[in-house]
mmCIF file with all atom_site columns, C-alpha atoms in Angstrom:
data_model
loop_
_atom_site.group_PDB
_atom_site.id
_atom_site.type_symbol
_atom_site.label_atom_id
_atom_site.label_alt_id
_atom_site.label_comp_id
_atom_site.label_asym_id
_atom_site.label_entity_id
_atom_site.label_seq_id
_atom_site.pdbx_PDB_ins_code
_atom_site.Cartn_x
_atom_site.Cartn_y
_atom_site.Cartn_z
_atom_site.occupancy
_atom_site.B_iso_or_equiv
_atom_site.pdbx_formal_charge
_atom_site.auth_seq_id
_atom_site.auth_comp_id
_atom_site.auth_asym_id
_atom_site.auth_atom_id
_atom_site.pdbx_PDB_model_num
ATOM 1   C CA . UNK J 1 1   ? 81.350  85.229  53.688 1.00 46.00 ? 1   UNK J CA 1
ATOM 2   C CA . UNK J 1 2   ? 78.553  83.856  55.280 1.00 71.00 ? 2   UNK J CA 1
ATOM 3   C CA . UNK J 1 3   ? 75.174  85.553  56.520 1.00 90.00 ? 3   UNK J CA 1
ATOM 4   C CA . UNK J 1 4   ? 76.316  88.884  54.986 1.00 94.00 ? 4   UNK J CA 1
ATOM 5   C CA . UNK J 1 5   ? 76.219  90.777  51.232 1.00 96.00 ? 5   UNK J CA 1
ATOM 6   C CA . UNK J 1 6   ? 77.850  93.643  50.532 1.00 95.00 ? 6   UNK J CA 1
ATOM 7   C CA . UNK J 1 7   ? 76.124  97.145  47.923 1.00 96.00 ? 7   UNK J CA 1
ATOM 8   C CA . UNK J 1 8   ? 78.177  100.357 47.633 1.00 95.00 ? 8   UNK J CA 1
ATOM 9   C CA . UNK J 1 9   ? 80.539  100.044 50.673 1.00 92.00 ? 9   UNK J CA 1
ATOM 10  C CA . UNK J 1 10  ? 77.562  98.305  52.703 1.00 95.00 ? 10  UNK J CA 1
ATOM 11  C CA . UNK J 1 11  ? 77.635  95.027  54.437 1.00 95.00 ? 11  UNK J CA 1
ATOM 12  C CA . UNK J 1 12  ? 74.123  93.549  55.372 1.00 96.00 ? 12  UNK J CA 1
ATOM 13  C CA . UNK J 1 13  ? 73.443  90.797  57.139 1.00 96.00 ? 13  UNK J CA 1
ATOM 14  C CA . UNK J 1 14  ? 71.107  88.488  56.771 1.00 96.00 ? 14  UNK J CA 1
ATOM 15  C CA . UNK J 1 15  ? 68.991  86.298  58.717 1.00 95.00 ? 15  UNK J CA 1
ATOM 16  C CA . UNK J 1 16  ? 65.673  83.661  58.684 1.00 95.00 ? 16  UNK J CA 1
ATOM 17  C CA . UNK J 1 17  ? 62.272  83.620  60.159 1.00 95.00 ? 17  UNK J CA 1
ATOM 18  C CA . UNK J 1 18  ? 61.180  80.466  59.979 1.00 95.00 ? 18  UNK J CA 1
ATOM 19  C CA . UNK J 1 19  ? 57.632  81.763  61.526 1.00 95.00 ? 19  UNK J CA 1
ATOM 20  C CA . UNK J 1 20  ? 57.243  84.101  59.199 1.00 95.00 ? 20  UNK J CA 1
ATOM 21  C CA . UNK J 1 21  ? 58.723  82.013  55.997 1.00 95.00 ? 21  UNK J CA 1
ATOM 22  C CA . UNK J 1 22  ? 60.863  85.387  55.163 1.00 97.00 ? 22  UNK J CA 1
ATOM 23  C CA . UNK J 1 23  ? 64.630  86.540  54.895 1.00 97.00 ? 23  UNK J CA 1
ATOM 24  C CA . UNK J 1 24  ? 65.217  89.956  56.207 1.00 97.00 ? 24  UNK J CA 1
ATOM 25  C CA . UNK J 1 25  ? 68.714  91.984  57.617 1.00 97.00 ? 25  UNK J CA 1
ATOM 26  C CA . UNK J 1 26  ? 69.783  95.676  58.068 1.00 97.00 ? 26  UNK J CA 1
ATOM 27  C CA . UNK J 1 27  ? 73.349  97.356  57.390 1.00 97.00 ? 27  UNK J CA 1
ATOM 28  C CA . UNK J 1 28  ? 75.620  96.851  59.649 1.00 94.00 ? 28  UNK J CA 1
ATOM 29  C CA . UNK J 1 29  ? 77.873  99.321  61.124 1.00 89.00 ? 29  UNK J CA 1
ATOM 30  C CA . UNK J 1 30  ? 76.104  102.534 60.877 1.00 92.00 ? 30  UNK J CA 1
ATOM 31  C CA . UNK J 1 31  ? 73.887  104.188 63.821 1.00 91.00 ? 31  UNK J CA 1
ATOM 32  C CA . UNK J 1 32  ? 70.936  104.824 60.944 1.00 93.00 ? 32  UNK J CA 1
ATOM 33  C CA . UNK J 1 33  ? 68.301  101.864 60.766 1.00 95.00 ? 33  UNK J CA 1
ATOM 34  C CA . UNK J 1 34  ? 68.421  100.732 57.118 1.00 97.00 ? 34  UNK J CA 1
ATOM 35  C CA . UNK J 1 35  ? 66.555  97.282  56.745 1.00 97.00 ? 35  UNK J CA 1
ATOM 36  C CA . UNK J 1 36  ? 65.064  95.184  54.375 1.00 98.00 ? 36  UNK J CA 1
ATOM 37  C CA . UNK J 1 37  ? 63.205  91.330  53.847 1.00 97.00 ? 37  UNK J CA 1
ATOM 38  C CA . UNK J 1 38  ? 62.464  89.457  50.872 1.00 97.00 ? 38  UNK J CA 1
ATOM 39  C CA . UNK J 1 39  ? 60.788  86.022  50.313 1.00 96.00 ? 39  UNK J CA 1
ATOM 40  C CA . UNK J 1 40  ? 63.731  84.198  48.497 1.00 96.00 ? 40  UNK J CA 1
ATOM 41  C CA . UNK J 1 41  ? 67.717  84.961  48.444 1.00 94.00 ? 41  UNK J CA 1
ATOM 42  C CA . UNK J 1 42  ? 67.076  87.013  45.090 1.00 96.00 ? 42  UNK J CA 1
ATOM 43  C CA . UNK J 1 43  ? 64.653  88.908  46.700 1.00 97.00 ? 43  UNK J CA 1
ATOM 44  C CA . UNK J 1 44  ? 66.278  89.672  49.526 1.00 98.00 ? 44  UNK J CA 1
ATOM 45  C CA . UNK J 1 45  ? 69.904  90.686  47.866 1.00 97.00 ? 45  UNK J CA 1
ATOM 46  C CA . UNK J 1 46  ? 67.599  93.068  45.357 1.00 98.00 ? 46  UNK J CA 1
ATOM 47  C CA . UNK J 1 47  ? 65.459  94.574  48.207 1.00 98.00 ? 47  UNK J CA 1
ATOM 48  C CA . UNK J 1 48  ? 69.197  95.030  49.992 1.00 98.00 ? 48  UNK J CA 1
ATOM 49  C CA . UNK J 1 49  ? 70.103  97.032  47.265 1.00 98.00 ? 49  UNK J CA 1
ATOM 50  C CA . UNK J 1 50  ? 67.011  98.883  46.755 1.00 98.00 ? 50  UNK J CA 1
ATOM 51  C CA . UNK J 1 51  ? 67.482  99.888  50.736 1.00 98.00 ? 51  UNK J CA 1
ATOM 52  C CA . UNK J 1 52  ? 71.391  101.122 50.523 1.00 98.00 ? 52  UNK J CA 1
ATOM 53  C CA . UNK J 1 53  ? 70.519  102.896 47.039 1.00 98.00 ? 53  UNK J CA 1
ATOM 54  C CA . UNK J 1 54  ? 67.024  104.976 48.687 1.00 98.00 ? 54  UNK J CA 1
ATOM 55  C CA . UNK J 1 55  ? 69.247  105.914 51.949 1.00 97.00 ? 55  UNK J CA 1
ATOM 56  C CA . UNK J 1 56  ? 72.054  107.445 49.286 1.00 97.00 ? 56  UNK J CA 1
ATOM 57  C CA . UNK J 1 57  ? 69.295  109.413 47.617 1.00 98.00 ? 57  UNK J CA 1
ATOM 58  C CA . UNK J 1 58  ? 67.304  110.694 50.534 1.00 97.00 ? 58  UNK J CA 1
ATOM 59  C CA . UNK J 1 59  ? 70.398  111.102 51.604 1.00 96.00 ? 59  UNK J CA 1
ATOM 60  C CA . UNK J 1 60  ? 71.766  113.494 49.097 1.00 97.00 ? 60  UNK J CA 1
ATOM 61  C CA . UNK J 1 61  ? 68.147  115.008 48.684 1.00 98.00 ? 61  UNK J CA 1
ATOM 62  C CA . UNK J 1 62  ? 68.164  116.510 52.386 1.00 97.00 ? 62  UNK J CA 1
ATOM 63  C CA . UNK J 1 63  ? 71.963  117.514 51.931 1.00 97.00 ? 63  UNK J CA 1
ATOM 64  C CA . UNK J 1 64  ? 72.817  115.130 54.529 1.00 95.00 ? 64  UNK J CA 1
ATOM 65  C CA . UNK J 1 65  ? 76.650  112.994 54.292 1.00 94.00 ? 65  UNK J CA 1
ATOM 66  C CA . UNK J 1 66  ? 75.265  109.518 54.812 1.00 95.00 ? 66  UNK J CA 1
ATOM 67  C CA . UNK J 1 67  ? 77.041  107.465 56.972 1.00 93.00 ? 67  UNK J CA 1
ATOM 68  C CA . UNK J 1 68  ? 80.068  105.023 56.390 1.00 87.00 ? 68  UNK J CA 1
ATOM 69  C CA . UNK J 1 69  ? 80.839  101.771 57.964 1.00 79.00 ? 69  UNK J CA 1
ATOM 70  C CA . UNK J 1 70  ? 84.106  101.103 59.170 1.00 75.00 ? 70  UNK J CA 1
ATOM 71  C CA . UNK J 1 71  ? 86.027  104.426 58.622 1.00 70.00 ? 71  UNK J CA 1
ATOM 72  C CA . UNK J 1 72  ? 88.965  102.557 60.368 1.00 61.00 ? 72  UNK J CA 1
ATOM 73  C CA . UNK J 1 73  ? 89.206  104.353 63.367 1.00 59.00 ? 73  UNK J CA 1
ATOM 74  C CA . UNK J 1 74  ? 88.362  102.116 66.873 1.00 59.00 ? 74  UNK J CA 1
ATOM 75  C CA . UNK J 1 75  ? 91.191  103.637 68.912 1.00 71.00 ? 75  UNK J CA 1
ATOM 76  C CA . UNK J 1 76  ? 93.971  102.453 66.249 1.00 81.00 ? 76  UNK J CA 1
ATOM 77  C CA . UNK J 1 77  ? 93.849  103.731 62.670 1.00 84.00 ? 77  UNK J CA 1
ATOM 78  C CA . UNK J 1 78  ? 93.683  101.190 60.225 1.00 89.00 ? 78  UNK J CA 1
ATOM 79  C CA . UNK J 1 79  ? 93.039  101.732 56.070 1.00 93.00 ? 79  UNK J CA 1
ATOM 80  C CA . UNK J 1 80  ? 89.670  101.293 56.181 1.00 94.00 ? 80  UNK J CA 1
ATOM 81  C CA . UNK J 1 81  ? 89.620  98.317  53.797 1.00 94.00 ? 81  UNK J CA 1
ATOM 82  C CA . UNK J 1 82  ? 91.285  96.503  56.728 1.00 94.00 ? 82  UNK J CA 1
ATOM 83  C CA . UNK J 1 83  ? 89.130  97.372  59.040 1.00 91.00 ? 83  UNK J CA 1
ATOM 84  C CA . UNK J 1 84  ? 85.914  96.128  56.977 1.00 93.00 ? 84  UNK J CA 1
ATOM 85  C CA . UNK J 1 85  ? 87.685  92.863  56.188 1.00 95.00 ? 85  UNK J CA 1
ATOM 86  C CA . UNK J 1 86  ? 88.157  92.367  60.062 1.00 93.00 ? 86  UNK J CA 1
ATOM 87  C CA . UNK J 1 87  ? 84.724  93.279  60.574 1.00 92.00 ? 87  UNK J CA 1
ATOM 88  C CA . UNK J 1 88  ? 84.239  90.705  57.948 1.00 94.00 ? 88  UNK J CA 1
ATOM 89  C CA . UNK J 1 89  ? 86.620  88.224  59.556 1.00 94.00 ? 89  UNK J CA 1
ATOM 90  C CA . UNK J 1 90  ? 85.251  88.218  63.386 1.00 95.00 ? 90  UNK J CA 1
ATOM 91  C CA . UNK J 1 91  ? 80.803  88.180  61.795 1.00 93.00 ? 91  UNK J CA 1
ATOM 92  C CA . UNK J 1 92  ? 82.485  84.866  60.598 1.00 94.00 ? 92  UNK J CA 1
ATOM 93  C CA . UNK J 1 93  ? 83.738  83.536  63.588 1.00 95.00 ? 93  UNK J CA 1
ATOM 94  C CA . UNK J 1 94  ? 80.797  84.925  65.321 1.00 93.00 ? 94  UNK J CA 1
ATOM 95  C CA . UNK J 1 95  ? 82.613  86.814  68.179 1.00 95.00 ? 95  UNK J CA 1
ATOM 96  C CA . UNK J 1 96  ? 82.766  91.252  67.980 1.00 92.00 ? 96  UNK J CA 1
ATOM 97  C CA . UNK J 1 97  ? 85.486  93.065  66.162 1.00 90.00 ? 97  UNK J CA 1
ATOM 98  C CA . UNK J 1 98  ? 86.670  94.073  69.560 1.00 87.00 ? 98  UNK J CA 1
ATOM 99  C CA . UNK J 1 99  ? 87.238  90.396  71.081 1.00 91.00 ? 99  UNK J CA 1
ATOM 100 C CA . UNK J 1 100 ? 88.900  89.440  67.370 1.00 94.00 ? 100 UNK J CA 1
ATOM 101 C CA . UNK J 1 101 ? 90.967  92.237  67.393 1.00 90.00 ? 101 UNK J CA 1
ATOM 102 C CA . UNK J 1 102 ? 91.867  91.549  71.349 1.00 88.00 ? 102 UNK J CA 1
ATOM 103 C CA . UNK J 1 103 ? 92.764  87.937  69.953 1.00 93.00 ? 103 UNK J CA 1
ATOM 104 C CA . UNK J 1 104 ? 94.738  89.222  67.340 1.00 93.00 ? 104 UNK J CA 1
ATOM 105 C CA . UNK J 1 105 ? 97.097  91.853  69.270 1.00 87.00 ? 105 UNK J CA 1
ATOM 106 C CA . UNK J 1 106 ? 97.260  88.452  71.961 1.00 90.00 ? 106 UNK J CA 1
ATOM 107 C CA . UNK J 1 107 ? 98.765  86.375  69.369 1.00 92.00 ? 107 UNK J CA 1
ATOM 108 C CA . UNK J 1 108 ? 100.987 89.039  68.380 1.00 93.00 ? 108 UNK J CA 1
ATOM 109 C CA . UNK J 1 109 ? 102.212 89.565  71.480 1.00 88.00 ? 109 UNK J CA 1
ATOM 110 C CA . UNK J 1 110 ? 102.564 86.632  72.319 1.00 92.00 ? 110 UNK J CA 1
ATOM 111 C CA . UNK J 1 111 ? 104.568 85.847  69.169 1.00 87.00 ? 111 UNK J CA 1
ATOM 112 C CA . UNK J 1 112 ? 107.042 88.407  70.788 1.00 83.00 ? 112 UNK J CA 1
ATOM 113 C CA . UNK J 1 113 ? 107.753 86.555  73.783 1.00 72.00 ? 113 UNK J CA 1
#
């Protein structure tokens, strides 16, 4: 999968400043702000982990459930393994899960007829 990595359930993205010479991203999915930058790939992918790991413990040191990406509910329940690899599946073809799965149920549908 391109432009993403994945830590304990998480998917980050990640992206380029070429001003600034320095990889950075943020989990996707969830309403909290979780981000992280590193200098080089390894860097980055450690400082990803490093991120998702310190927002489990704070997490679980305030009593708090921390939040999970792709449950599978968006008005159809799905296992949510599904709906992270559509999540997965429409970041690669750079459109939102919404418009991939609107062009999915079209096909289907139109498989039908």
């Amino acid at each position: 999968m391109k432009n993403t990595m994945q830590h304990k359930g998480y998917i980050g993205s990640v992206e380029f400043s070429q001003e600034d010479g320095v990889f950075f991203g943020k989990v996707m999915g969830i309403r909290a702000l979780i981000s992280y930058e590193g200098t080089n790939a390894q860097e980055l992918v450690s400082n990803f982990y490093h991120a998702v790991d310190d927002y489990l413990e704070l997490c679980s040191k305030e009593g708090i459930k921390p939040e999970m990406a792709y449950k599978g509910s968006f008005n159809v329940r799905i296992s949510p393994e599904l709906h992270k690899q559509a999540v997965l599946c429409a970041v690669s073809q750079e459109i939102t899960l919404n418009r991939f799965v609107e062009m999915a149920l079209q096909k289907s549908i139109a498989g039908l007829h």
